[in-house]
Short mmCIF file of C-alpha atoms in Angstrom, two decimals:
data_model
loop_
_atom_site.label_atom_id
_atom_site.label_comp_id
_atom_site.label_asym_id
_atom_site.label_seq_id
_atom_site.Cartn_x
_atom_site.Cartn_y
_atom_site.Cartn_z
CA UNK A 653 -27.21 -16.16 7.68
CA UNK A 654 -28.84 -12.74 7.45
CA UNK A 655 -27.26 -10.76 10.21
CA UNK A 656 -30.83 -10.26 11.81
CA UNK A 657 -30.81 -14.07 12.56
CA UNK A 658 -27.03 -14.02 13.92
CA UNK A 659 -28.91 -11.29 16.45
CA UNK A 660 -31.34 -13.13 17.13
CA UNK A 661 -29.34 -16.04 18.01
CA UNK A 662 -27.07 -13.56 20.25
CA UNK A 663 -29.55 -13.28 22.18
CA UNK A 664 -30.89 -16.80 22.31
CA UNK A 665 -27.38 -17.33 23.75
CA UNK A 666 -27.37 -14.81 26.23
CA UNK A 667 -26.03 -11.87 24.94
CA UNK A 668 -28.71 -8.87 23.59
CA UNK A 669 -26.39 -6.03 23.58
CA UNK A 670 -26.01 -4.75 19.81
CA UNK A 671 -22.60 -3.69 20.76
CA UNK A 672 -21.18 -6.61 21.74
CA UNK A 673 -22.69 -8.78 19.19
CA UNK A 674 -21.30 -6.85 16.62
CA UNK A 675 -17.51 -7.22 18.69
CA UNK A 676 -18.64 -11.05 17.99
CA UNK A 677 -19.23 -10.83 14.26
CA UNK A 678 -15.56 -8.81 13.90
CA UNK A 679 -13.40 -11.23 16.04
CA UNK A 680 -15.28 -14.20 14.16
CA UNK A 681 -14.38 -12.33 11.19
CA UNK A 682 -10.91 -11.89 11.95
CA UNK A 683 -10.51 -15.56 12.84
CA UNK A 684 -11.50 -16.63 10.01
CA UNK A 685 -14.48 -18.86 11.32
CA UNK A 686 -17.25 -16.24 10.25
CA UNK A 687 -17.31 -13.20 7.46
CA UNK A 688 -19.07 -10.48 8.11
CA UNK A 689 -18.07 -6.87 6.67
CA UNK A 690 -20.41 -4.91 9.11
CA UNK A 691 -18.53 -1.57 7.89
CA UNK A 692 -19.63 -2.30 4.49
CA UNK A 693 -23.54 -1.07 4.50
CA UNK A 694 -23.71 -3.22 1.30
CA UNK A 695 -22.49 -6.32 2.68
CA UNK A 696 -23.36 -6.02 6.99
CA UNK A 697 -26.62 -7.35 6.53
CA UNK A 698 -25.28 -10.88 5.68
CA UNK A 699 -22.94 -13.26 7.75
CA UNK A 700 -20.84 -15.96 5.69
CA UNK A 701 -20.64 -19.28 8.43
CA UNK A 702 -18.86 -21.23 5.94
CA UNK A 703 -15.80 -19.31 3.96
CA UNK A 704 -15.29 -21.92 1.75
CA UNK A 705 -18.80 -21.66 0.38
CA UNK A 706 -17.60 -17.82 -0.41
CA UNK A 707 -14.90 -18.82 -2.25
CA UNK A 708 -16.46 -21.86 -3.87
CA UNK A 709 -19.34 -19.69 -5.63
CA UNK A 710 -17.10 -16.23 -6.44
CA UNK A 711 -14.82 -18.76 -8.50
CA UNK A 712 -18.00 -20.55 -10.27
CA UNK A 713 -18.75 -16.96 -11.59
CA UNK A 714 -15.34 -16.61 -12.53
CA UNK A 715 -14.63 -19.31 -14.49
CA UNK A 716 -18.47 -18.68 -16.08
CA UNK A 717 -17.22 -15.35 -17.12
CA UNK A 718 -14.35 -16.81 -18.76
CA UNK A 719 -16.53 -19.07 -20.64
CA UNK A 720 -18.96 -15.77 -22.06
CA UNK A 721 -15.56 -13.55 -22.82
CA UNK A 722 -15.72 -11.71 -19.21
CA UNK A 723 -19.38 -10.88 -19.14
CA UNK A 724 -22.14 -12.27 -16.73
CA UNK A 725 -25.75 -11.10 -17.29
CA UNK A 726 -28.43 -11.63 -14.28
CA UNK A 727 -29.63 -14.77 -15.59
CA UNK A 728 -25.83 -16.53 -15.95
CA UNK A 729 -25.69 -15.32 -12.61
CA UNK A 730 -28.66 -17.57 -11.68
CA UNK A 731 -27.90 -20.11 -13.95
CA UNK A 732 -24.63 -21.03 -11.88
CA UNK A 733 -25.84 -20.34 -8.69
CA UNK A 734 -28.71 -22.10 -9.10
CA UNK A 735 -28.10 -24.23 -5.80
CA UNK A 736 -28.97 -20.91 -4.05
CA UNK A 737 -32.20 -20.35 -3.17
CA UNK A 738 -32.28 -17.43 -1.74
CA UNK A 739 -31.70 -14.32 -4.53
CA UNK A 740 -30.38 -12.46 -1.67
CA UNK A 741 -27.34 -14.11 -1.16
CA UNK A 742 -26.57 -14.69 -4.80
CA UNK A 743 -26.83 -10.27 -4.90
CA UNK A 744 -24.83 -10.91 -2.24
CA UNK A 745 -21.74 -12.83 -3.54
CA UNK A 746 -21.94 -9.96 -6.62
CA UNK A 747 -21.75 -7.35 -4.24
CA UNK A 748 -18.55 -9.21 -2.76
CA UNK A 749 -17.13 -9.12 -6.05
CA UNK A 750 -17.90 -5.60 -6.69
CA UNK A 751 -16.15 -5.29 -3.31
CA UNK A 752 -12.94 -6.86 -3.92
CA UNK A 753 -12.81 -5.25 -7.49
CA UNK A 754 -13.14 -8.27 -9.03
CA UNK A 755 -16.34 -7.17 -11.44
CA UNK A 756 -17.92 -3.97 -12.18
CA UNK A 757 -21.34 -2.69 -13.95
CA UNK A 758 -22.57 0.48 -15.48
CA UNK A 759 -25.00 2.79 -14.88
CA UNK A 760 -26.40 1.85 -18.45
CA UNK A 761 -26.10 -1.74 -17.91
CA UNK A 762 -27.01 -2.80 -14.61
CA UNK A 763 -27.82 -6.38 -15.23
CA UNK A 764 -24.49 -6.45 -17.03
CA UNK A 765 -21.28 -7.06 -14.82
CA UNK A 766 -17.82 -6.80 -16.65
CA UNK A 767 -15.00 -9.06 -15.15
CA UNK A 768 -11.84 -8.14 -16.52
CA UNK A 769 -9.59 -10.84 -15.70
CA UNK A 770 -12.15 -13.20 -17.58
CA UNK A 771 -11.78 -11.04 -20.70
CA UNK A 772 -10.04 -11.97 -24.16
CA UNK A 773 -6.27 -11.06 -24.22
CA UNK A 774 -6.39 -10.06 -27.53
CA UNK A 775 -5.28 -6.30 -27.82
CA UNK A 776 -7.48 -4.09 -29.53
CA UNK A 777 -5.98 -2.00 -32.93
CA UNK A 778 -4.04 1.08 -31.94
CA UNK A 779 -1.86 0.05 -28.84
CA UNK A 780 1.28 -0.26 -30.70
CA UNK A 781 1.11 3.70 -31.83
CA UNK A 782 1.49 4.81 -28.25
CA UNK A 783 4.97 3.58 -28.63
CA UNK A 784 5.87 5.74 -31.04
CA UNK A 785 4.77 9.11 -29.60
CA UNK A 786 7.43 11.37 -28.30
CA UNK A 787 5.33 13.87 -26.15
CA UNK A 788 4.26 11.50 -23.96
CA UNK A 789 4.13 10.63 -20.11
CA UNK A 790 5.65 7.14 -19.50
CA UNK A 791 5.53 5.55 -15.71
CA UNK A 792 7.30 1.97 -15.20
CA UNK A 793 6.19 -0.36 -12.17
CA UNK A 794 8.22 -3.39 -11.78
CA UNK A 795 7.54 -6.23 -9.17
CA UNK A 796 9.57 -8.88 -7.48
CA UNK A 797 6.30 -11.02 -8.32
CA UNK A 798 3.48 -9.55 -10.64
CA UNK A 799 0.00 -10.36 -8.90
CA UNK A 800 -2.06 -11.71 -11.40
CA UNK A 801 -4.98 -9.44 -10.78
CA UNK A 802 -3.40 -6.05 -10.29
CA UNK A 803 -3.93 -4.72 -13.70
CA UNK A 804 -7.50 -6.05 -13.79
CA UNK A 805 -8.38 -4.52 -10.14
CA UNK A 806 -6.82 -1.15 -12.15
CA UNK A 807 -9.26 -1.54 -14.81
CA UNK A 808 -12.84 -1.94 -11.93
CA UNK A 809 -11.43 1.32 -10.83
CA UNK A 810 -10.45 2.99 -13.96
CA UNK A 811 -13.64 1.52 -15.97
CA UNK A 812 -15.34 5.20 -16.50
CA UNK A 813 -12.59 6.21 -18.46
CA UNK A 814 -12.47 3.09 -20.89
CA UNK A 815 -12.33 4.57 -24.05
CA UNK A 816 -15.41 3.36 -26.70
CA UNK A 817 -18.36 1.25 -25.08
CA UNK A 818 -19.99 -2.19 -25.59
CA UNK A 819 -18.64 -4.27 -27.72
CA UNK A 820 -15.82 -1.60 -28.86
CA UNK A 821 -14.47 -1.14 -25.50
CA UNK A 822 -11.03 -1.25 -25.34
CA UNK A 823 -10.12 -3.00 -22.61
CA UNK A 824 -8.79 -6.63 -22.45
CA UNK A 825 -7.68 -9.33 -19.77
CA UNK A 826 -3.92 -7.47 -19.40
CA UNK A 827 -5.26 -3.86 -20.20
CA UNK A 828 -7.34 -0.73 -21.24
CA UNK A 829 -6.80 2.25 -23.06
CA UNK A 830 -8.57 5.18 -21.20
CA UNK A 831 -9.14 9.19 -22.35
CA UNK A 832 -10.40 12.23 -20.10
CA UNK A 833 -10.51 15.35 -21.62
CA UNK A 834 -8.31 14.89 -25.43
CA UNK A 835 -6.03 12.36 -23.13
CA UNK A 836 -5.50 9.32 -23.40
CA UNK A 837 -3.94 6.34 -21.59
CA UNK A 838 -2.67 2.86 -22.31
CA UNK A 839 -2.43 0.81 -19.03
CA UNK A 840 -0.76 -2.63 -19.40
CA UNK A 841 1.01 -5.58 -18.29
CA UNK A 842 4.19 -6.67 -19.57
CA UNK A 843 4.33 -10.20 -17.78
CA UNK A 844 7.36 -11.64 -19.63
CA UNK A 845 8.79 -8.27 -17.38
CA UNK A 846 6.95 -8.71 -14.31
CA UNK A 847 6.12 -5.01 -15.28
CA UNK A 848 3.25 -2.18 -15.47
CA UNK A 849 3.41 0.03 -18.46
CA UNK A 850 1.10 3.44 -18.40
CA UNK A 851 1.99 6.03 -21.32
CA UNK A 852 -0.60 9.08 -21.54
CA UNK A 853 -0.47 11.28 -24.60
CA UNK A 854 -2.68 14.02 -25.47
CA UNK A 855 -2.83 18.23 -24.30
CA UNK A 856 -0.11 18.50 -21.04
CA UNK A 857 -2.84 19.98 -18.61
CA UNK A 858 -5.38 16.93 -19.51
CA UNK A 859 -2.24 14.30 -19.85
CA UNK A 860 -1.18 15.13 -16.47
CA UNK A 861 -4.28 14.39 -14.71
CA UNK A 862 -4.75 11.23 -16.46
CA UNK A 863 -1.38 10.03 -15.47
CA UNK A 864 -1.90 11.77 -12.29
CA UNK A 865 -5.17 9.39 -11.68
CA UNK A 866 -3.49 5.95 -13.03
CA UNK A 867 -0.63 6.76 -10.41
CA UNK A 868 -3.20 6.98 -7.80
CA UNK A 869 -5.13 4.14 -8.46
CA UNK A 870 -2.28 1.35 -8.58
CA UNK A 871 -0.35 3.57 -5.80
CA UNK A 872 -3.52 2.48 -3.59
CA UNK A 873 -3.52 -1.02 -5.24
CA UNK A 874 -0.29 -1.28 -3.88
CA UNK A 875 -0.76 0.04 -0.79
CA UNK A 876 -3.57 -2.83 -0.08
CA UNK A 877 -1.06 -5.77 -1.03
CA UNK A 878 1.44 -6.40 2.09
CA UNK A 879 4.82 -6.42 1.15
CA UNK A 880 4.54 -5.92 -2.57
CA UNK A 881 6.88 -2.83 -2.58
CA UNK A 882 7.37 -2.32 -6.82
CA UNK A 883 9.73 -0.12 -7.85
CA UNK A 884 8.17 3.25 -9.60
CA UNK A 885 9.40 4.62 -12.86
CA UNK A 886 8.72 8.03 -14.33
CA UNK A 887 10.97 8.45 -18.22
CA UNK A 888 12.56 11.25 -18.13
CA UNK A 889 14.81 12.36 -21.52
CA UNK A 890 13.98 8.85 -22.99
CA UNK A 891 15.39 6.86 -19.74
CA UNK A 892 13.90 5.69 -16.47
CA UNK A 893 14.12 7.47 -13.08
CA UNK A 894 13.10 6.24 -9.94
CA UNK A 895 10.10 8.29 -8.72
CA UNK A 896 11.07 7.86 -5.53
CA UNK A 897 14.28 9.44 -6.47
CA UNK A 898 12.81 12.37 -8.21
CA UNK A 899 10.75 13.25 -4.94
CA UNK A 900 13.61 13.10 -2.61
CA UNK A 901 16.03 15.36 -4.97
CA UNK A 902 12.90 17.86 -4.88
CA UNK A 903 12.50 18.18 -1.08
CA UNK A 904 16.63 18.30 -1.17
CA UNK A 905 16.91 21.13 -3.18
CA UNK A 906 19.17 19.38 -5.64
CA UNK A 907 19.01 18.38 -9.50
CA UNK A 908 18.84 14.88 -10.63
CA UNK A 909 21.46 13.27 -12.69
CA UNK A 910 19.99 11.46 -15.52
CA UNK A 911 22.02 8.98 -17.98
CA UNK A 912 21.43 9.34 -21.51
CA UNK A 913 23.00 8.58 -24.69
CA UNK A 914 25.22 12.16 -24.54
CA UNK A 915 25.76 11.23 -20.69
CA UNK A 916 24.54 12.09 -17.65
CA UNK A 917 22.45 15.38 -17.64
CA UNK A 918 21.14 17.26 -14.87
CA UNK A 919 16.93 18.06 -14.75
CA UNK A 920 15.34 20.36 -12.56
CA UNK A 921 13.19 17.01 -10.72
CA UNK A 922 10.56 19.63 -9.92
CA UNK A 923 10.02 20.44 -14.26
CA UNK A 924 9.77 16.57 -14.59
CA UNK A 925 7.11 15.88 -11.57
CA UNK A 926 4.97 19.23 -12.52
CA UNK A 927 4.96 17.47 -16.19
CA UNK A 928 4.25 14.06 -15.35
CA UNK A 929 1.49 14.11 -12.92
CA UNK A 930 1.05 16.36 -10.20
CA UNK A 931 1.75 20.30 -9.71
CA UNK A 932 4.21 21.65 -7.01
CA UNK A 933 1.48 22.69 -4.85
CA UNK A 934 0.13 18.93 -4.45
CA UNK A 935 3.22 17.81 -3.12
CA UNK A 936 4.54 20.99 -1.05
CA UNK A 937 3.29 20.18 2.50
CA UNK A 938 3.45 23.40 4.07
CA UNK A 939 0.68 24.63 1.92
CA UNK A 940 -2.79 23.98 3.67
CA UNK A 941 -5.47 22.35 1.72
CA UNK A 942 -9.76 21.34 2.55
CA UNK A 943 -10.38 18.01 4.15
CA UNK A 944 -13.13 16.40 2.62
CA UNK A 945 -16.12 14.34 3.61
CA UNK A 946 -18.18 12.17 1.14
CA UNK A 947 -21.83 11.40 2.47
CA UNK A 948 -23.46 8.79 0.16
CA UNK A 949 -26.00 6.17 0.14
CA UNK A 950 -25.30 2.20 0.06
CA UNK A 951 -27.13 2.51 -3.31
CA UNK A 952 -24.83 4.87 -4.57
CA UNK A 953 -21.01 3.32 -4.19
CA UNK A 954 -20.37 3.43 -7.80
CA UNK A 955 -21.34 6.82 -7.78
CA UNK A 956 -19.08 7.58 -5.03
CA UNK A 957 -16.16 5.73 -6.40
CA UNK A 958 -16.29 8.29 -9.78
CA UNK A 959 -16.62 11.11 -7.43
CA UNK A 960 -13.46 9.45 -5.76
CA UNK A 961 -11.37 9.78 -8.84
CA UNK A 962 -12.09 13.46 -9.47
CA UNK A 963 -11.10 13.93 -5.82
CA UNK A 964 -7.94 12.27 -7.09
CA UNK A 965 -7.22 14.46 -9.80
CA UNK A 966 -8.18 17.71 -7.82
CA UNK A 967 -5.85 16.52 -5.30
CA UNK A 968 -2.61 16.00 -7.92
CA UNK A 969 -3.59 19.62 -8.69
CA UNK A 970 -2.93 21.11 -4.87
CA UNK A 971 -6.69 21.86 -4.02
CA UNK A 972 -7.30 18.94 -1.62
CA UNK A 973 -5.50 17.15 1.57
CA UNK A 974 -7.43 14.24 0.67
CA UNK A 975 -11.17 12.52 1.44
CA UNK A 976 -12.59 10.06 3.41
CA UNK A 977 -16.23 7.93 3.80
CA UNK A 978 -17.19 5.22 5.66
CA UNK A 979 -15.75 2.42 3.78
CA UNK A 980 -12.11 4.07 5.42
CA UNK A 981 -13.08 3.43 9.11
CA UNK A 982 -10.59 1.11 10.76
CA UNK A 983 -11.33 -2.64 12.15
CA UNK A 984 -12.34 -1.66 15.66
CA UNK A 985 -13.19 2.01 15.72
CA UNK A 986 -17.02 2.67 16.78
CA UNK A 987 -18.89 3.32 13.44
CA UNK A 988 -20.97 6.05 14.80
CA UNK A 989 -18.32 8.04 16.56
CA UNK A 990 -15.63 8.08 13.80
CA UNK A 991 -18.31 9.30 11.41
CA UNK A 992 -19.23 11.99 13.36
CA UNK A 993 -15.76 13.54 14.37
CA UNK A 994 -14.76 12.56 10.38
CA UNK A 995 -17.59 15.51 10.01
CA UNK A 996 -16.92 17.51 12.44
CA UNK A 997 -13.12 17.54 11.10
CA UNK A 998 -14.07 18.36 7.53
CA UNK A 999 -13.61 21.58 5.25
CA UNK A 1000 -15.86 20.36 2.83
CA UNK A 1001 -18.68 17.98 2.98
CA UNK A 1002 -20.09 16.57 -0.86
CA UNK A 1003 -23.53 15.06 -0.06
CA UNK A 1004 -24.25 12.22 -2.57
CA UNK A 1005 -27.79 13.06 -3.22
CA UNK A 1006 -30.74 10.45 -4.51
CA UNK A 1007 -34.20 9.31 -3.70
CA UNK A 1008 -32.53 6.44 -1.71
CA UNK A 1009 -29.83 8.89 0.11
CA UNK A 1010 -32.53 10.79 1.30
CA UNK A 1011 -34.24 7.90 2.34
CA UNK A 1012 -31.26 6.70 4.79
CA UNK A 1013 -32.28 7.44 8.05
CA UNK A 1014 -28.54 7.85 9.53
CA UNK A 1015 -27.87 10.80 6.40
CA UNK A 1016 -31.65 12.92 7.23
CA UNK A 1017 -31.06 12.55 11.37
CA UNK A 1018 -27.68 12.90 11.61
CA UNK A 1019 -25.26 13.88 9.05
CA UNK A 1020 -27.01 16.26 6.87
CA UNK A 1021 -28.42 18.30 10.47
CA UNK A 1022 -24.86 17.88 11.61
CA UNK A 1023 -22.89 19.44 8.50
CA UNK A 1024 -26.01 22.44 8.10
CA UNK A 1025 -24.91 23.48 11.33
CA UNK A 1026 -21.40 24.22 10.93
CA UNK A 1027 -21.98 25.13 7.50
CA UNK A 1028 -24.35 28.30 8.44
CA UNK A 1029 -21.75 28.96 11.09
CA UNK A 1030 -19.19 29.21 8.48
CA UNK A 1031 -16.84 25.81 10.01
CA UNK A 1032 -17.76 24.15 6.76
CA UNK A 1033 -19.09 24.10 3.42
CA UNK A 1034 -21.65 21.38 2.28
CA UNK A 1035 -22.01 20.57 -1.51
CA UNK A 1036 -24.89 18.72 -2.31
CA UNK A 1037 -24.30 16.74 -6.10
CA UNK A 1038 -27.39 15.74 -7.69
CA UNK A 1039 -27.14 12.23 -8.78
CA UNK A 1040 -30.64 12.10 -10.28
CA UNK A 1041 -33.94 13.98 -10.11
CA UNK A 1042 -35.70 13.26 -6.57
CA UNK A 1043 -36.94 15.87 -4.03
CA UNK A 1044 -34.09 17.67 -2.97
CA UNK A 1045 -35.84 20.93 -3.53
CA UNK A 1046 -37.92 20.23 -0.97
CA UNK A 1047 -35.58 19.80 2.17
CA UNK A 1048 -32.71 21.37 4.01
CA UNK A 1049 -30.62 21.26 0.87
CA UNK A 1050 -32.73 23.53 -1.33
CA UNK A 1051 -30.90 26.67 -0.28
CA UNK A 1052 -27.66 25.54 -1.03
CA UNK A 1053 -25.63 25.82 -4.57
CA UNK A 1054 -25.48 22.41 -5.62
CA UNK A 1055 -23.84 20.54 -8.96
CA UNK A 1056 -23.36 19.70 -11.15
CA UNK A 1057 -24.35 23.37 -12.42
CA UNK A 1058 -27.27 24.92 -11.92
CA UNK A 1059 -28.09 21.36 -9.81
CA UNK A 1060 -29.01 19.43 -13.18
CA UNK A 1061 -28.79 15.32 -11.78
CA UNK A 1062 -26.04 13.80 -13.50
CA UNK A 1063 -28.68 11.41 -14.99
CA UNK A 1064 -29.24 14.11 -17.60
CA UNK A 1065 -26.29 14.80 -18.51
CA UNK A 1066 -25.36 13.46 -22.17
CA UNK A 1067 -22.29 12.27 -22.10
CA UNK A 1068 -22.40 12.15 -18.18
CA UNK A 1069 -19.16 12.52 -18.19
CA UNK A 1070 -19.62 15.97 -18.93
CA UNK A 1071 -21.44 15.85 -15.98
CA UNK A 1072 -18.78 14.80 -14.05
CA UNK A 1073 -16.60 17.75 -15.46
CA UNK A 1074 -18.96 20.16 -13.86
CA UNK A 1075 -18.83 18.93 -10.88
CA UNK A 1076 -15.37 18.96 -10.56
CA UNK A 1077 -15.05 22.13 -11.87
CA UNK A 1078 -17.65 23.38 -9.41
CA UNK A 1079 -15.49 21.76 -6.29
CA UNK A 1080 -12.24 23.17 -7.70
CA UNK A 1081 -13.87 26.53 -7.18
CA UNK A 1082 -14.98 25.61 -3.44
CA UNK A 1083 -11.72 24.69 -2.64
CA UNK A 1084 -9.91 27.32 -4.10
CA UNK A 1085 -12.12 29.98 -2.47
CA UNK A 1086 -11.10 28.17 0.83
CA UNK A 1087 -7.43 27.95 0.42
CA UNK A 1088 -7.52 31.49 -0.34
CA UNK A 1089 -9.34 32.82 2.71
CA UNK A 1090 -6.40 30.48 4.69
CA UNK A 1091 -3.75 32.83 2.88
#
């Protein structure tokens, strides 16, 4: 049902205030007896009656992606859905497996989605060399019970980083290996363990922010999955420490014992968790640090999720508190309110900017008017990142520095991910001009 017909019925039934029909949708939603994810702009404009039928067709595509070695083109898509009329809804059920990081596309390929878990297992040439390195960072995660899809969910997130493309990407059902920057990762199960396995070799600087960002992507994994509660890893002099024990000896004060073949030797915990994956700054609380706010269109989530894992590295490296969108408000909270004190809260406000943003009414009325106002009265700074060329110049944003340099879209940018680099760059420089006026 297209949520313009549940309205519609609302009021049939004797209730035409928007608010309260959307209270409807959520407690249906929560019950169980209706899905509707109203927060989600990509997914609010539909309401699932039957949750079975959700389940029934997201499995379908599945087990077709198994079939063509995890990847469905627009017309398998069709093909297996063909008991769906309506092309809506079967966009629809793609979107909800984009949502659940169950599939992902690329900007190259968008009638292309990837679906890890229905990938090959076979391990591409080269994984068994990361073993042998000895300059390396090494992070364990073992579970009680290893959920099947964790380390596929990993690789959704983590799919920009996927080192090669096509057919030589190297990423399988169990794994990836990634690179930023003369890094490079390997992220995989070890099921016969009920283990994670991430070792990052490459330059220190570039090795810890690539460990830094596979730490924060299954740390918020985790966080998502009630009650998992793995134990974290990091090797330290060839054996493995407890993160959490690493962290604690650093707030303490104290040295960490660590058994090795000559016995137990003391480390300086704060040496080992600058080298691993984050500086001291990142984890010293008492230094203050921008709040940011990401503005984006519904058209532009992947987008936003990439911008989302520079945040992530930027923050590992002390220059952020940490982010937040729409997509973070909380089952109850009023949509428009939150988003407006999220702004007014903000250091730092990155605009997401395409021919569609600036085609969202709620982002021309009311946030970009919002932010311009407390950024010419100096309460905030708002960075505009050109996604692709559209008619920026020619609004409110044209008198603002914008990135990636000299406001070049990232569309342009060959390899984007160099892009991507100058954007971050370009924030780091924001936020360290703001953390030193706080001095």
């Amino acid at each position: 049902m297209q949520y313009a017909d549940f309205r519609n019925l609302c009021e049939k039934l004797g209730e035409p205030d928007a608010g309260r029909q959307d209270s409807l949708a959520e407690i249906l939603h929560r019950l169980g007896s209706a899905i509707n994810y109203r927060m989600d702009q990509r997914l609010r404009e539909a309401t699932v009656l039957q949750p079975p039928w959700l389940t029934r067709n997201v499995y379908a595509l599945m087990r077709k992606a198994e079939k063509l070695n995890g990847l469905l083109k627009r017309d398998d898509i069709d093909k297996t859905l063909y008991r769906i009329k309506e092309k809506e809804m079967r966009d629809y059920l793609v979107r909800i497996m984009e949502r659940f990081e169950i599939a992902f596309t690329r900007p190259n390929a968008r009638n292309v989605w990837v679906v890890p878990q229905a990938l090959p297992d076979e391990q591409p040439t080269g994984t068994a060399e990361f073993a042998t390195v000895e300059d390396a960072t090494r992070l364990r995660y073992s579970y009680q019970a290893l959920p099947e899809g964790l380390v596929p969910r990993a690789i959704v997130r983590l799919h920009d980083f996927i080192e090669g493309s096509g057919k030589n990407a190297k990423r399988w059902a169990s794994g990836a290996i990634l690179t930023r920057d003369g890094a490079r990762a390997l992220l995989r199960t070890e099921p016969q363990d009920r283990q994670v396995m991430v070792t990052v070799t490459g330059p220190k600087a570039a090795r810890r922010k690539l460990a830094g960002l596979c730490q924060a992507e299954l740390r918020d994994i985790h966080d998502g999955i009630r009650g998992l509660d793995p134990l974290e890893e990091t090797q330290v002099r060839g054996s493995w420490v407890a993160t959490a024990t690493l962290e604690a000896d650093e707030r303490s004060g104290r040295s960490t014992g660590v058994s090795t073949r000559e016995g137990t030797v003391d480390v300086d915990p704060k040496e080992e968790l600058n080298r691993a994956y984050s500086v001291w700054p990142a984890r010293d609380e008492s230094v203050w640090k921008p709040k940011v706010f990401i503005s984006y269109s519904k058209s532009n989530v992947q987008q936003r999720k990439r911008l989302e894992s520079e945040l992530k590295i930027l923050k590992n490296e002390g220059l952020l508190a940490g982010h937040w969108h729409d997509r973070m408000i909380d089952p109850g909270d009023e949509w428009d309110d939150t988003i407006h004190r999220e702004l007014e809260e903000a250091d730092v406000v990155i605009l997401l900017v395409s021919t569609p943003a600036l085609a969202t009414d709620y982002i021309t009325d009311h946030e970009i008017p919002q932010t311009l106002k407390r950024h010419k009265a100096k309460e905030t700074v708002l960075v505009p990142v050109i996604l692709e060329s559209c008619r920026w110049t020619k609004t409110a944003l044209a008198d603002l520095n914008a990135l990636p340099a000299k406001g070049e879209p990232l569309t342009k940018w060959k390899p984007q991910s160099e892009g991507w680099n100058s954007v971050s760059a370009g924030l780091a420089t924001v936020f360290k001009r703001l953390m030193r006026k706080r001095k």
